[in-house]
Amino acid sequence: MLFNQQFLFTPGPTPIPDRVKLAMNEPMIAHRSKAFSHLLEDVSTRLQPIFGARNPVLLVAGTGTSTLETAACNVVEDGDHVVVVVTGAFGDRFANICQAFGANVHRLNIEWGKACEPGQLEEFLKSLDVRVKAIFATYCETSTGVLNPIKELGRITKQHTDALFIVDGVSCIGAVPVAMEEWKIDILVSGSQKALMLPPGLAFIALNENAREVINNCKTKRFYFDVNRYLTSYYEETSTPFTPAVSLIAGAREVCSLIEEEGWENVIARHQLLKEMLRRGLEEIEIPLFVEDDIASPTVTSIQPKEELIGTIKQGLQEKFGIIIAGGQKHLKGKILRIGHMGYCTPYDVLKVLTGIEMIQSNVLDRNIYGKAIAKAEEVWGKNV
Ligand SMILES: *Cc1c(COP(=O)(O)O)cnc(C)c1O
């Protein structure tokens, strides 16, 4: 084995395409320059189809969590009632952030590994007799690998409240369909190091006019993450209020080109294929999946082998095959494993991770199952070529 060759299958950070690396190495440019304004406008507008946004996407230097905080501190005032749909660790984080800004947080707790069904949100909203200012949800709950039915949750939100619908799309935007207006999303946030094929450190915020009005009237103390500053700077000077992450934005331009060249619909279809190949392959070698097919995310797959095998698989993949996957979070630590397959990931990569798992599983079961997962995954792939 070439031990300096590592294969990253964590659900963030994810591998970076060579073209994106090269773009990030271009000579630095002054951020108060025509060249930067041109770059910013180019990226902010070319990201619109990926975010299903009608307005240019705002760029902030920060990680994914900074956008969760931005969404909260620009909307939530002390004492406001908000609903947070908690389907895992990232929904929990959204709730904690809202709480930090003084909100009365009504948590709709869903069993981890399940999606929030529209009926559950509907019942929950009916049971509240307060005015809800915002409803927060996670599109892909990275800690479990569940994709929540955001379109339906948006519909329920607007049927029963006049609240803003705010969505964390950090681990799936760039890989899944989304349409802010049609799905009634007012604010959609994401980060760079998941499906968008960039290093960590760039954050994305898409918002509509409803959100702008609420943000403009929000009295909560904030400075760096005040969206009004980013809006003013963008619309008046095609710039950013503070020094932007210039290199990451140059990388983001290349990401837009890669997605446009492949075709947005094809990017979405590729992620569906990766999900199908991986899940069908894992089933073939008796690795239990943690999440049902119809709510499983096309960007991250959770498996639930026997607890005593969790370490064997994770360490075995790393030590014998140079493959890095992730463990469970919070109470799922030591109970599940998570395999990321988003962004710069191809069907060959899925074969790679399945190869490692089935060789380890052959040992564990003391049975020759070589090639079984691969054969199944190839069969799935073959139907798509
Ligand atoms: C990764 C992730 C975050 C946090 O992003 P950081 O870059 O680690 O701050 C938030 N939400 C979801 C759904 C994520 O997957």
mmCIF file of N, CA, C and O and ligand atoms in Angstrom, residues 63-66 68 90 93 138 140 142 168 170-171 193-194, ligand 1:
data_model
loop_
_atom_site.group_PDB
_atom_site.id
_atom_site.type_symbol
_atom_site.label_atom_id
_atom_site.label_comp_id
_atom_site.label_asym_id
_atom_site.label_seq_id
_atom_site.Cartn_x
_atom_site.Cartn_y
_atom_site.Cartn_z
ATOM 1 N N THR A 63 -17.205 28.932 9.063
ATOM 2 C CA THR A 63 -17.578 27.540 8.790
ATOM 3 C C THR A 63 -19.102 27.423 8.715
ATOM 4 O O THR A 63 -19.818 28.413 8.877
ATOM 5 N N GLY A 64 -19.567 26.229 8.526
ATOM 6 C CA GLY A 64 -21.011 25.988 8.432
ATOM 7 C C GLY A 64 -21.765 26.525 9.638
ATOM 8 O O GLY A 64 -22.821 27.155 9.500
ATOM 9 N N THR A 65 -21.216 26.285 10.806
ATOM 10 C CA THR A 65 -21.897 26.723 12.029
ATOM 11 C C THR A 65 -22.073 28.237 12.061
ATOM 12 O O THR A 65 -23.055 28.743 12.615
ATOM 13 N N SER A 66 -21.152 28.971 11.440
ATOM 14 C CA SER A 66 -21.285 30.433 11.428
ATOM 15 C C SER A 66 -22.558 30.840 10.684
ATOM 16 O O SER A 66 -23.168 31.860 11.002
ATOM 17 N N LEU A 68 -25.319 28.996 10.672
ATOM 18 C CA LEU A 68 -26.439 28.690 11.574
ATOM 19 C C LEU A 68 -26.585 29.858 12.546
ATOM 20 O O LEU A 68 -27.692 30.331 12.831
ATOM 21 N N PHE A 90 -27.184 18.021 14.377
ATOM 22 C CA PHE A 90 -27.145 19.366 13.806
ATOM 23 C C PHE A 90 -28.439 20.142 14.057
ATOM 24 O O PHE A 90 -28.409 21.361 14.226
ATOM 25 N N ARG A 93 -27.867 21.376 17.440
ATOM 26 C CA ARG A 93 -27.001 22.565 17.450
ATOM 27 C C ARG A 93 -27.792 23.821 17.094
ATOM 28 O O ARG A 93 -27.634 24.873 17.714
ATOM 29 N N THR A 138 -33.230 20.966 9.361
ATOM 30 C CA THR A 138 -31.983 20.512 8.744
ATOM 31 C C THR A 138 -32.353 19.684 7.512
ATOM 32 O O THR A 138 -33.163 18.767 7.624
ATOM 33 N N CYS A 140 -30.199 17.806 5.187
ATOM 34 C CA CYS A 140 -29.566 16.507 5.431
ATOM 35 C C CYS A 140 -29.028 16.513 6.855
ATOM 36 O O CYS A 140 -28.165 17.321 7.177
ATOM 37 N N THR A 142 -26.647 15.241 8.978
ATOM 38 C CA THR A 142 -25.381 14.547 8.747
ATOM 39 C C THR A 142 -25.060 13.507 9.824
ATOM 40 O O THR A 142 -24.338 12.548 9.563
ATOM 41 N N ASP A 168 -30.959 24.507 7.212
ATOM 42 C CA ASP A 168 -29.529 24.182 7.211
ATOM 43 C C ASP A 168 -29.290 23.161 6.103
ATOM 44 O O ASP A 168 -29.747 22.026 6.183
ATOM 45 N N VAL A 170 -26.137 22.455 4.960
ATOM 46 C CA VAL A 170 -24.672 22.360 4.907
ATOM 47 C C VAL A 170 -24.184 21.069 4.235
ATOM 48 O O VAL A 170 -23.289 21.116 3.399
ATOM 49 N N SER A 171 -24.779 19.930 4.577
ATOM 50 C CA SER A 171 -24.200 18.678 4.066
ATOM 51 C C SER A 171 -24.905 18.123 2.837
ATOM 52 O O SER A 171 -24.740 16.947 2.512
ATOM 53 N N GLN A 193 -17.219 22.840 2.862
ATOM 54 C CA GLN A 193 -16.414 21.599 2.876
ATOM 55 C C GLN A 193 -17.215 20.315 2.771
ATOM 56 O O GLN A 193 -16.706 19.253 3.075
ATOM 57 N N LYS A 194 -18.456 20.406 2.296
ATOM 58 C CA LYS A 194 -19.247 19.177 2.180
ATOM 59 C C LYS A 194 -19.458 18.876 0.694
ATOM 60 O O LYS A 194 -18.524 18.510 0.027
HETATM 61 C C1 LIG B 1 -21.014 20.045 8.990
HETATM 62 C C2 LIG B 1 -22.346 20.586 9.327
HETATM 63 C C3 LIG B 1 -22.516 21.779 10.060
HETATM 64 C C4 LIG B 1 -21.388 22.503 10.714
HETATM 65 O O1 LIG B 1 -20.442 22.952 9.870
HETATM 66 P P1 LIG B 1 -19.000 23.402 10.446
HETATM 67 O O2 LIG B 1 -18.312 23.768 9.182
HETATM 68 O O3 LIG B 1 -18.415 22.204 11.137
HETATM 69 O O4 LIG B 1 -19.184 24.528 11.356
HETATM 70 C C5 LIG B 1 -23.805 22.238 10.251
HETATM 71 N N1 LIG B 1 -24.866 21.582 9.796
HETATM 72 C C6 LIG B 1 -24.754 20.433 9.111
HETATM 73 C C7 LIG B 1 -25.982 19.749 8.621
HETATM 74 C C8 LIG B 1 -23.487 19.889 8.864
HETATM 75 O O5 LIG B 1 -23.374 18.736 8.192
#
